[in-house]
């Protein structure tokens, strides 16, 4: 594995870092205040669209989409994208400015890989242009959805239409006023074999029968403007052409979608942890207690050293997983993807926690991004599958690899 970034990656990284310095960090506080003002609930800060136009014109756009999706892709590998996503991950909302944010990235990949020409024209192209947003509806409140075979939402064919009934929650981005399309996973044949009961179908936002029950808060934060919704779907009708890939192929699509989604979260999380460490270092050089700078206390130095080691290890593991994904594909690299999904969110929580601690009371209020960084680590320990499920699958795979060696 090559440890040095190639020329293209280095140039793009330099451009993104400069973009962050010039346009993102200076308005971080302003965006926080806007999105946390109740008068602006579900309103997109106007600066976001302005910055998107700027990033787009500079070619810093859709960098997440791997080269195999050309002509839609700008042509990078996952390994080349990793440091760029890391740079974006230093500020929670920055990836959207480069059209590289979840859940759209995963949804775009699904449409690019499994959509028909019509789906691509209608939904993929506006998503790639950053004109609309999207949601992914898999998790359900009444069943343990970490086992996706449990989902109960029914998709029943009636003539030229499918009729959908069920409940969903944690549907991220539903509240975003620009959202136009949902990808839903449900069951077309509950009597088929365990992994061929499910299908995925496209539901345009605003379709009759889709009711938003309530927004869900993440650690008491609504995550406006995109939010996370609980939804009830009652006799929702869509044309049969809205089905992706074919009946019974939903599980197959889910596997394809979640691998890249997980790795993108991990890449951004490494950047978030690195930012936390930087904030921590600046604080301890600046603060004096009991006659000494905090940076002179040995326990604080240990915390900084541990954090540095944790981040560097996590970064290397993520680059290795990205390289495996590029060279071996989603299925063969699933052990590597499982490893980063287990390691990185916890690492972020620990680093952010240490950084919060050195700030005293300031560490848990809105004056630094540290609580948001901690929360990002915490939530990814559920999103795209909880830790335990990844550990269970990794252990099974490891035993199998040993037994076959
Ligand atoms: C902020 C956020 C955003 C999200 N966005 C989306 C989205 O856009 N679309 C979407 O569909 N979903 C989304 N999710 C949902 C997420 O993917 C699920 O919460 C996750 O898959 C777990 O499913 P569950 O909540 O039903 O937990 P359950 O399946 O009920 O699991 C609960 C707990 O049981 C334990 N457990 C489960 N299986 C095992 C096992 N094999 N061994 C040991 N312990 C186990 C784990 O501790 C687990 O956390 C989001 C979640 C969050 C928090």
XYZ file of C-alpha atoms and ligand atoms in Angstrom:
458
model
C 0.000 0.000 0.000
C 1.256 3.448 -0.947
C 1.386 5.790 2.072
C 2.033 8.973 0.136
C -0.952 10.661 -1.508
C -0.617 10.830 -5.282
C -0.435 14.131 -7.104
C -4.129 14.404 -7.916
C -5.137 13.662 -4.314
C -2.572 16.132 -2.941
C -3.822 18.885 -5.239
C -7.480 18.274 -4.411
C -6.658 18.055 -0.707
C -4.871 21.356 -0.863
C -7.875 22.947 -2.602
C -10.340 21.544 -0.069
C -8.219 22.625 2.886
C -8.015 26.143 1.454
C -11.773 26.146 0.824
C -12.351 25.123 4.443
C -10.047 27.929 5.696
C -11.541 30.601 3.477
C -15.235 29.730 3.454
C -16.225 27.134 6.053
C -14.471 27.817 9.387
C -15.231 31.571 9.259
C -19.004 30.944 9.229
C -19.128 27.898 11.511
C -20.612 29.811 14.447
C -23.061 31.698 12.227
C -24.386 28.410 10.768
C -24.681 26.884 14.245
C -26.722 29.848 15.458
C -28.926 29.844 12.354
C -29.707 26.137 12.480
C -30.371 26.192 16.226
C -32.704 29.194 16.094
C -36.288 27.832 16.426
C -37.473 30.463 13.909
C -35.334 28.706 11.272
C -36.557 25.177 11.899
C -36.080 23.107 8.692
C -34.771 26.145 6.834
C -31.508 25.699 4.913
C -28.991 28.460 5.720
C -28.607 30.529 2.506
C -24.803 30.306 2.741
C -24.963 26.569 2.005
C -26.330 26.989 -1.531
C -23.859 29.823 -2.195
C -20.939 27.669 -1.089
C -22.232 24.689 -3.089
C -22.180 26.815 -6.253
C -18.608 27.884 -5.477
C -17.371 24.350 -4.750
C -19.127 23.047 -7.880
C -17.503 25.692 -10.089
C -14.092 24.704 -8.685
C -14.632 21.014 -9.501
C -14.733 20.084 -5.796
C -17.918 18.126 -6.409
C -19.207 14.536 -6.139
C -15.679 13.382 -5.298
C -17.148 10.446 -3.328
C -18.459 8.640 -6.418
C -15.827 6.072 -7.427
C -14.322 5.952 -10.896
C -16.364 2.920 -11.987
C -19.411 5.203 -12.245
C -17.917 7.356 -14.981
C -19.260 9.471 -16.739
C -21.066 10.456 -13.510
C -17.917 10.080 -11.406
C -15.059 12.577 -11.257
C -12.823 9.498 -11.373
C -11.310 9.000 -7.916
C -10.762 5.709 -6.100
C -11.949 5.267 -2.499
C -8.317 5.509 -1.394
C -7.931 8.846 -3.181
C -11.197 10.136 -1.747
C -10.386 9.179 1.876
C -8.159 12.173 2.791
C -10.586 14.528 1.046
C -13.530 13.204 3.059
C -11.367 13.480 6.168
C -10.745 17.170 5.441
C -14.493 17.755 4.935
C -15.299 15.868 8.163
C -13.614 18.559 10.263
C -16.896 20.507 10.182
C -20.188 18.602 10.505
C -22.048 20.222 7.597
C -19.087 20.812 5.246
C -19.470 17.614 3.196
C -22.821 18.877 1.884
C -21.078 21.887 0.343
C -19.081 19.463 -1.836
C -22.176 17.312 -2.565
C -20.605 14.499 -0.583
C -23.008 14.146 2.355
C -25.062 11.266 3.721
C -27.638 9.988 3.032
C -27.445 11.349 -0.536
C -24.077 9.747 -1.305
C -25.370 6.232 -0.584
C -28.603 6.934 -2.463
C -26.739 8.281 -5.484
C -24.580 5.183 -5.541
C -27.688 2.980 -5.443
C -29.269 4.885 -8.326
C -26.024 4.881 -10.329
C -25.575 1.154 -9.824
C -29.135 -0.200 -9.878
C -31.353 2.533 -11.369
C -32.875 2.391 -14.858
C -32.088 5.115 -17.411
C -35.374 6.775 -16.420
C -34.515 6.672 -12.663
C -31.125 8.166 -13.434
C -32.580 10.982 -15.479
C -35.322 11.781 -12.987
C -33.475 11.369 -9.669
C -29.764 10.694 -10.028
C -28.966 13.658 -12.252
C -30.600 16.294 -9.996
C -28.967 14.654 -6.966
C -25.562 14.777 -8.637
C -26.226 18.405 -9.551
C -27.006 19.146 -5.872
C -30.481 20.404 -6.815
C -32.435 17.947 -4.658
C -31.869 15.764 -1.583
C -33.031 12.246 -0.655
C -33.728 9.764 2.157
C -33.207 6.087 2.801
C -36.082 4.355 4.625
C -35.118 1.024 6.117
C -35.305 1.159 9.943
C -38.689 0.476 11.615
C -39.703 1.295 15.193
C -41.507 -1.972 15.952
C -38.738 -4.431 14.963
C -34.992 -4.826 15.613
C -33.845 -3.313 12.344
C -30.164 -4.066 12.865
C -31.344 -7.381 11.415
C -32.747 -6.018 8.172
C -34.593 -9.287 7.462
C -37.015 -8.146 10.213
C -38.439 -5.176 8.300
C -42.206 -5.513 7.936
C -43.300 -2.742 5.570
C -45.288 -4.408 2.807
C -44.929 -3.703 -0.913
C -47.817 -5.367 -2.763
C -48.386 -5.306 -6.496
C -51.826 -4.205 -7.728
C -51.936 -3.947 -11.517
C -49.446 -1.330 -12.689
C -48.738 -0.097 -9.174
C -47.114 -1.174 -5.924
C -49.007 -0.360 -2.717
C -46.862 0.302 0.357
C -47.946 0.078 4.002
C -45.771 0.307 7.100
C -43.869 2.445 9.593
C -40.343 3.802 9.373
C -38.151 5.880 11.645
C -34.727 7.441 11.727
C -35.392 8.466 8.144
C -32.660 11.072 7.861
C -33.113 14.185 5.731
C -36.907 13.890 5.357
C -37.426 17.409 6.744
C -35.037 19.055 4.312
C -37.236 21.251 2.073
C -35.120 20.214 -0.948
C -35.837 16.500 -0.427
C -37.635 14.981 -3.406
C -37.087 11.218 -3.247
C -37.058 8.348 -0.752
C -35.590 4.879 -1.308
C -37.635 2.448 0.803
C -36.837 -1.139 1.753
C -39.837 -3.382 2.415
C -41.108 -6.877 1.718
C -42.612 -7.971 -1.596
C -42.761 -11.671 -0.640
C -42.799 -12.549 3.090
C -42.892 -16.269 2.153
C -39.715 -16.271 0.071
C -36.328 -17.339 1.483
C -34.973 -15.067 4.243
C -32.830 -12.823 2.032
C -35.107 -12.619 -1.013
C -38.268 -11.341 0.687
C -37.107 -7.716 0.495
C -37.215 -5.161 -2.311
C -36.341 -1.494 -2.691
C -38.642 1.032 -4.240
C -38.586 4.736 -5.061
C -41.208 6.964 -3.437
C -41.291 10.627 -4.462
C -41.492 12.937 -1.421
C -45.036 14.202 -0.912
C -46.703 11.063 -2.352
C -50.224 10.648 -0.933
C -50.291 8.370 2.113
C -46.835 9.299 3.460
C -47.390 10.937 6.843
C -44.620 12.503 8.902
C -45.437 11.476 12.471
C -42.691 13.438 14.298
C -39.061 14.463 14.200
C -36.575 12.468 16.325
C -33.901 14.311 18.265
C -30.287 13.126 18.457
C -29.096 13.795 22.013
C -31.798 16.475 22.205
C -30.826 18.133 18.906
C -33.235 18.163 15.947
C -30.406 18.278 13.408
C -32.247 20.967 11.447
C -32.492 21.499 8.511
C -32.294 17.819 7.460
C -33.643 16.105 10.619
C -34.659 12.490 11.207
C -38.323 11.490 10.850
C -40.743 8.883 12.023
C -43.098 8.109 9.128
C -46.318 6.216 8.607
C -47.059 4.918 5.121
C -50.696 4.097 4.396
C -51.697 2.747 0.972
C -48.890 4.660 -0.727
C -49.121 3.957 -4.472
C -46.244 4.197 -6.928
C -45.845 2.836 -10.504
C -44.275 -0.653 -10.826
C -41.350 0.963 -12.657
C -40.266 2.515 -9.353
C -38.965 -0.848 -8.110
C -35.162 -1.041 -8.113
C -33.417 -3.996 -9.759
C -36.289 -6.470 -9.295
C -38.505 -8.106 -6.693
C -36.570 -9.886 -3.944
C -33.303 -8.056 -4.621
C -33.507 -5.492 -1.801
C -30.992 -7.224 0.428
C -28.498 -7.356 -2.366
C -28.875 -3.590 -2.889
C -28.600 -2.914 0.872
C -25.261 -4.725 0.984
C -24.043 -2.659 -1.965
C -25.196 0.600 -0.365
C -23.953 0.182 3.151
C -20.288 -0.683 2.466
C -19.370 2.655 0.869
C -21.670 4.546 3.294
C -19.829 3.099 6.285
C -16.411 3.899 4.922
C -17.428 7.500 4.160
C -18.624 8.006 7.749
C -15.293 6.648 9.014
C -13.257 8.904 6.740
C -15.159 11.969 7.960
C -14.925 10.804 11.567
C -11.116 10.669 11.383
C -11.211 14.334 10.339
C -13.612 15.171 13.168
C -11.275 13.531 15.721
C -8.270 15.358 14.302
C -10.141 18.642 14.682
C -10.954 17.764 18.316
C -7.262 17.134 18.995
C -6.311 20.436 17.401
C -8.854 22.306 19.541
C -7.544 20.462 22.604
C -3.903 21.400 21.913
C -4.757 25.074 21.457
C -6.714 25.152 24.700
C -4.074 23.530 26.893
C -1.394 25.926 25.680
C -3.632 28.815 26.593
C -5.045 27.863 29.995
C -3.251 28.116 33.321
C -4.277 26.243 36.488
C -2.352 25.933 39.752
C 0.495 28.051 38.376
C 1.160 25.957 35.255
C -0.128 25.801 31.710
C -2.433 22.800 31.320
C -0.091 21.589 28.566
C 2.611 21.114 31.197
C 0.555 18.652 33.228
C 1.652 15.092 32.559
C -1.890 13.666 32.546
C -2.862 16.156 29.851
C 0.212 15.289 27.797
C -0.720 11.622 28.070
C -4.218 12.389 26.828
C -2.806 14.272 23.847
C -0.315 11.515 23.057
C -2.995 8.811 23.317
C -5.291 10.814 21.077
C -2.577 11.326 18.473
C -1.828 7.568 18.429
C -5.537 6.705 18.249
C -6.136 9.026 15.303
C -3.080 7.913 13.324
C -4.008 4.239 13.809
C -7.586 4.928 12.762
C -6.469 6.864 9.688
C -4.196 4.050 8.521
C -6.897 1.454 9.106
C -9.352 3.555 7.101
C -6.914 4.006 4.201
C -6.208 0.282 4.223
C -9.951 -0.495 4.149
C -10.454 1.997 1.290
C -7.626 0.355 -0.652
C -9.118 -3.110 -0.071
C -12.535 -1.829 -1.208
C -10.943 -0.504 -4.417
C -8.970 -3.637 -5.167
C -11.263 -6.414 -3.952
C -14.792 -4.935 -3.955
C -17.470 -4.627 -1.335
C -17.903 -8.296 -0.507
C -14.252 -9.335 -0.174
C -13.416 -6.176 1.809
C -16.270 -6.577 4.292
C -13.920 -7.622 7.114
C -11.903 -4.411 6.666
C -15.068 -2.295 6.519
C -16.370 -4.053 9.648
C -13.106 -3.264 11.460
C -13.211 0.465 10.763
C -16.914 0.622 11.633
C -16.085 -0.925 15.022
C -12.904 1.055 15.740
C -13.388 4.573 14.436
C -16.622 5.835 16.049
C -15.381 4.737 19.503
C -12.032 6.365 18.871
C -13.793 9.633 18.030
C -15.836 9.497 21.194
C -12.714 8.964 23.295
C -10.693 11.716 21.638
C -13.618 14.175 21.799
C -14.232 13.230 25.422
C -10.618 14.008 26.379
C -10.798 17.300 24.487
C -14.043 18.186 26.270
C -12.476 17.409 29.636
C -9.575 19.850 29.227
C -12.060 22.605 28.426
C -13.865 22.297 31.749
C -17.467 23.518 31.511
C -16.816 25.068 28.120
C -16.275 21.570 26.724
C -19.921 20.589 26.821
C -21.589 23.818 25.742
C -22.080 25.314 22.281
C -18.821 27.308 22.343
C -16.807 24.583 20.628
C -17.799 21.873 18.098
C -16.660 19.191 20.574
C -20.148 18.042 21.692
C -21.147 17.667 18.023
C -17.990 15.694 17.277
C -18.619 13.399 20.247
C -22.229 12.927 19.164
C -21.177 12.104 15.606
C -19.020 9.259 16.951
C -21.839 8.120 19.226
C -24.521 8.053 16.564
C -22.403 6.141 14.046
C -22.217 3.377 16.655
C -25.887 2.785 15.665
C -26.257 4.209 12.178
C -25.460 1.708 9.395
C -25.570 -1.087 11.984
C -24.701 -1.224 15.703
C -21.222 -2.165 16.986
C -22.328 -5.574 18.225
C -23.624 -6.683 14.829
C -20.365 -5.701 13.150
C -18.392 -7.474 15.876
C -20.483 -10.595 15.562
C -20.034 -10.680 11.759
C -16.305 -9.928 11.974
C -15.757 -12.655 14.556
C -17.659 -15.192 12.427
C -15.624 -14.242 9.375
C -12.340 -14.349 11.287
C -13.067 -17.852 12.615
C -13.991 -18.980 9.100
C -10.790 -17.501 7.647
C -8.707 -19.252 10.310
C -10.464 -22.584 9.794
C -9.961 -22.371 6.024
C -6.294 -21.347 6.251
C -28.765 9.574 13.825
C -29.228 8.330 13.155
C -29.504 8.374 11.787
C -30.014 7.244 11.150
N -30.355 7.330 9.815
C -31.003 6.304 9.229
C -31.528 6.426 7.905
O -31.346 7.450 7.239
N -32.252 5.393 7.400
C -32.481 4.246 8.117
O -33.142 3.359 7.604
N -32.004 4.101 9.383
C -31.277 5.100 9.946
N -30.811 4.973 11.250
C -31.152 3.787 12.005
C -30.010 2.856 12.300
O -29.490 2.295 11.122
C -30.539 1.824 13.292
O -30.795 2.482 14.513
C -29.605 0.670 13.510
O -29.481 -0.114 12.339
C -30.067 -0.238 14.666
O -31.385 -0.670 14.483
P -32.429 -0.494 15.695
O -32.419 0.951 16.091
O -33.712 -1.079 15.267
O -31.790 -1.279 16.875
P -32.073 -2.815 17.274
O -31.974 -3.667 16.048
O -33.305 -2.884 18.082
O -30.821 -3.134 18.176
C -30.732 -2.578 19.496
C -29.455 -3.020 20.136
O -29.449 -4.420 20.278
C -28.112 -4.883 20.297
N -27.924 -5.926 19.277
C -28.534 -6.055 18.085
N -28.064 -7.125 17.417
C -27.135 -7.702 18.211
C -26.267 -8.846 18.100
N -26.270 -9.600 16.987
N -25.449 -9.116 19.135
C -25.435 -8.348 20.267
N -26.212 -7.268 20.416
C -27.050 -6.937 19.407
C -27.224 -3.667 19.978
O -26.718 -3.119 21.177
C -28.196 -2.707 19.347
O -27.798 -1.335 19.452
C -30.231 6.065 11.888
C -29.929 6.021 13.255
C -29.434 7.131 13.890
C -29.158 7.073 15.353
